[in-house]
């Protein structure tokens, strides 16, 4: 029976829910995966953007969907781990309500400013912030987003005061940064690279352990004196709890094939992604590692929901 099901699944298009607005890292990765996984699955993967509530609206929608493999979540640390900790009374508990399909990738983050800012290095930024407490504005993709928590960590480590401006997604954040509404943000390289190439966004430091080949002139956070601090991004796929193991295995296989695709590898090199893959437990382990760290961190930062 299970073998017969595995041979027939999927027999119609699969909905790939992105709990963020179009244009952000999860959306970009989702569109590449949808294209790459279609060949293995023999069905289209339809992108369904469901932003708001720090990603919990889209996350809850997938958790409530039939556990048949036809509704899959593009998940990340922001919506899977951080948002439920910040947004008290969340309608969804991802660890309880979802099961991993696989970890697609980890992405390098870049601390950036705009070309008009009065500093061009991380050390100059810290000096400026100390001389002008609270007058430096930083943006995030929303309350509880990975880049919100990361800059709060950075602020604490640097001993500076910053003013937070939450945006509705990475696309709006990039626009606000380039327009001078904020002077600091942590972006994944895929979101920042167009502005960096054009000179409107200035990279200050990168989160990778070694400098990216495409950003050899930009120091790592460790080189700037901020060690034991890894605000990288991860993106994976998850399904409603109760989805049959054979369906998870079929989706995981398609993800593995997609990550092995030559075009996907080329995109990863351009965008600063580390393709991961592996069995579903690789994503489960990443989530458990975050859950061992972030509850205490968020309590210490005393973050309030929007």
Coordinates of N, CA and C in Angstrom, one line a residue, residues 191-274:
X191 N 19.9 39.3 -1.1 CA 19.2 40.5 -1.0 C 20.0 41.7 -1.2
X192 N 21.3 41.6 -0.8 CA 22.2 42.8 -0.8 C 23.0 43.0 -2.0
X193 N 23.2 41.9 -2.8 CA 24.2 42.0 -3.9 C 23.9 43.1 -4.9
X194 N 22.7 43.3 -5.3 CA 22.4 44.3 -6.4 C 22.8 45.7 -5.9
X195 N 22.4 46.0 -4.7 CA 22.8 47.3 -4.1 C 24.3 47.4 -3.9
X196 N 24.9 46.3 -3.5 CA 26.4 46.4 -3.3 C 27.1 46.6 -4.6
X197 N 26.6 46.0 -5.7 CA 27.3 46.1 -7.0 C 27.0 47.6 -7.5
X198 N 25.9 48.1 -7.2 CA 25.5 49.5 -7.7 C 26.2 50.6 -6.8
X199 N 26.7 50.2 -5.6 CA 27.3 51.1 -4.7 C 26.4 51.9 -3.8
X200 N 25.1 51.5 -3.8 CA 24.1 52.2 -3.0 C 24.1 51.5 -1.6
X201 N 24.6 50.3 -1.5 CA 24.7 49.5 -0.2 C 26.1 49.3 0.0
X202 N 26.6 49.6 1.2 CA 28.0 49.4 1.6 C 28.1 48.3 2.6
X203 N 28.8 47.2 2.3 CA 29.0 46.1 3.2 C 30.0 46.4 4.3
X204 N 29.7 46.1 5.5 CA 30.6 46.4 6.6 C 31.3 45.2 7.2
X205 N 30.6 44.1 7.2 CA 31.1 42.8 7.8 C 30.3 41.7 7.3
X206 N 30.8 40.5 7.2 CA 30.1 39.3 6.8 C 30.2 38.2 7.9
X207 N 29.1 37.4 7.9 CA 29.0 36.4 9.0 C 29.7 35.1 8.8
X208 N 30.2 34.9 7.6 CA 30.9 33.6 7.4 C 32.2 33.5 8.1
X209 N 32.6 32.3 8.3 CA 33.9 32.1 9.0 C 35.1 32.5 8.2
X210 N 34.9 32.5 6.9 CA 36.0 32.9 5.9 C 35.3 33.9 4.9
X211 N 36.1 34.8 4.4 CA 35.5 35.8 3.4 C 35.0 35.1 2.2
X212 N 33.8 35.5 1.7 CA 33.3 34.9 0.5 C 34.2 35.4 -0.7
X213 N 34.4 34.5 -1.7 CA 35.2 34.9 -2.8 C 34.6 36.1 -3.5
X214 N 33.3 36.4 -3.4 CA 32.7 37.5 -4.1 C 32.8 38.8 -3.2
X215 N 33.2 38.6 -1.9 CA 33.4 39.7 -1.0 C 34.7 39.7 -0.3
X216 N 35.7 39.5 -1.0 CA 37.1 39.4 -0.4 C 37.5 40.6 0.3
X217 N 37.0 41.8 -0.1 CA 37.4 43.0 0.6 C 36.6 43.3 1.9
X218 N 35.6 42.5 2.2 CA 34.8 42.7 3.4 C 35.2 41.8 4.5
X219 N 35.6 42.3 5.7 CA 36.0 41.5 6.8 C 34.9 40.6 7.4
X220 N 35.3 39.6 8.1 CA 34.3 38.8 8.8 C 34.0 39.5 10.2
X221 N 32.9 39.1 10.8 CA 32.7 39.6 12.2 C 33.8 39.3 13.1
X222 N 34.3 38.1 13.0 CA 35.4 37.7 13.9 C 36.6 38.6 13.7
X223 N 36.9 38.9 12.4 CA 38.0 39.8 12.2 C 37.8 41.2 12.7
X224 N 36.5 41.6 12.9 CA 36.2 42.9 13.5 C 36.1 42.8 15.0
X225 N 36.4 41.6 15.6 CA 36.4 41.5 17.0 C 35.2 40.9 17.6
X226 N 34.2 40.5 16.8 CA 33.0 39.9 17.3 C 33.0 38.4 17.1
X227 N 33.5 37.7 18.1 CA 33.6 36.2 18.0 C 32.4 35.6 18.7
X228 N 32.3 34.3 18.5 CA 31.2 33.5 19.1 C 29.8 34.1 18.8
X229 N 29.7 34.6 17.5 CA 28.5 35.3 17.1 C 28.2 34.9 15.6
X230 N 27.2 34.1 15.4 CA 26.9 33.5 14.1 C 25.4 33.8 13.7
X231 N 25.2 35.1 13.2 CA 23.8 35.4 12.8 C 23.5 35.0 11.3
X232 N 23.9 33.8 11.0 CA 23.6 33.3 9.6 C 22.1 32.9 9.5
X233 N 21.7 32.7 8.3 CA 20.3 32.3 8.0 C 20.3 30.8 7.6
X234 N 19.2 30.1 7.9 CA 19.0 28.8 7.3 C 17.6 28.7 6.7
X235 N 17.4 27.9 5.7 CA 16.1 27.8 5.1 C 15.9 26.3 4.8
X236 N 14.7 25.8 5.1 CA 14.4 24.4 4.9 C 12.9 24.2 4.5
X237 N 12.5 23.0 4.4 CA 11.1 22.6 4.1 C 10.5 21.8 5.2
X238 N 9.3 22.1 5.5 CA 8.6 21.3 6.5 C 7.2 21.0 6.1
X239 N 6.5 20.0 6.7 CA 5.2 19.6 6.3 C 4.3 19.5 7.5
X240 N 3.0 19.5 7.3 CA 2.1 19.3 8.5 C 2.4 18.0 9.2
X241 N 2.4 18.0 10.6 CA 2.5 16.8 11.3 C 1.5 15.8 10.9
X242 N 1.9 14.5 10.8 CA 0.9 13.5 10.3 C 1.1 13.1 8.9
X243 N 2.0 13.9 8.2 CA 2.3 13.5 6.8 C 3.0 12.2 6.7
X244 N 2.5 11.3 5.9 CA 3.1 9.9 5.9 C 4.6 9.9 5.6
X245 N 5.3 9.0 6.3 CA 6.8 9.0 6.1 C 7.2 8.8 4.7
X246 N 6.5 8.0 3.9 CA 6.8 7.8 2.5 C 6.7 9.1 1.7
X247 N 5.8 9.9 2.1 CA 5.6 11.2 1.4 C 6.8 12.1 1.8
X248 N 7.1 12.2 3.0 CA 8.3 13.0 3.5 C 9.5 12.5 2.7
X249 N 9.7 11.2 2.6 CA 10.9 10.6 1.9 C 10.9 11.0 0.5
X250 N 9.7 11.0 -0.2 CA 9.6 11.4 -1.6 C 10.0 12.9 -1.8
X251 N 9.5 13.7 -0.9 CA 9.8 15.2 -1.0 C 11.3 15.4 -0.7
X252 N 11.8 14.7 0.3 CA 13.2 14.9 0.7 C 14.1 14.5 -0.5
X253 N 13.7 13.4 -1.2 CA 14.5 12.9 -2.3 C 14.5 14.0 -3.4
X254 N 13.4 14.6 -3.7 CA 13.3 15.7 -4.7 C 14.1 16.9 -4.3
X255 N 14.1 17.2 -3.0 CA 15.0 18.3 -2.5 C 16.4 18.0 -2.7
X256 N 16.8 16.8 -2.4 CA 18.2 16.4 -2.5 C 18.7 16.5 -4.0
X257 N 17.8 16.0 -4.9 CA 18.1 16.1 -6.3 C 18.2 17.6 -6.8
X258 N 17.4 18.4 -6.2 CA 17.4 19.9 -6.6 C 18.7 20.5 -6.1
X259 N 19.1 20.2 -4.9 CA 20.4 20.8 -4.4 C 21.6 20.3 -5.1
X260 N 21.5 19.1 -5.8 CA 22.6 18.5 -6.5 C 22.6 19.1 -8.0
X261 N 21.6 19.8 -8.3 CA 21.5 20.3 -9.7 C 22.6 21.3 -10.0
X262 N 23.2 21.3 -11.2 CA 24.3 22.2 -11.5 C 23.9 23.6 -11.4
X263 N 22.7 23.9 -11.9 CA 22.2 25.3 -11.9 C 22.0 25.8 -10.4
X264 N 21.6 24.9 -9.6 CA 21.4 25.3 -8.1 C 22.7 25.6 -7.5
X265 N 23.7 24.8 -7.8 CA 25.1 25.0 -7.3 C 25.6 26.3 -7.8
X266 N 25.4 26.6 -9.0 CA 25.8 27.9 -9.5 C 25.2 29.1 -8.8
X267 N 23.9 29.0 -8.6 CA 23.1 30.0 -7.9 C 23.7 30.1 -6.4
X268 N 24.0 29.0 -5.8 CA 24.5 29.0 -4.5 C 25.8 29.8 -4.4
X269 N 26.7 29.6 -5.4 CA 28.0 30.3 -5.4 C 27.8 31.8 -5.5
X270 N 26.9 32.2 -6.4 CA 26.6 33.6 -6.6 C 26.0 34.3 -5.4
X271 N 25.1 33.5 -4.7 CA 24.3 34.1 -3.6 C 24.9 33.9 -2.2
X272 N 26.1 33.2 -2.1 CA 26.7 33.0 -0.8 C 26.0 32.0 0.0
X273 N 25.4 31.0 -0.7 CA 24.6 29.9 0.0 C 25.5 28.7 0.2
X274 N 25.4 28.0 1.4 CA 26.0 26.7 1.6 C 24.9 25.7 1.5

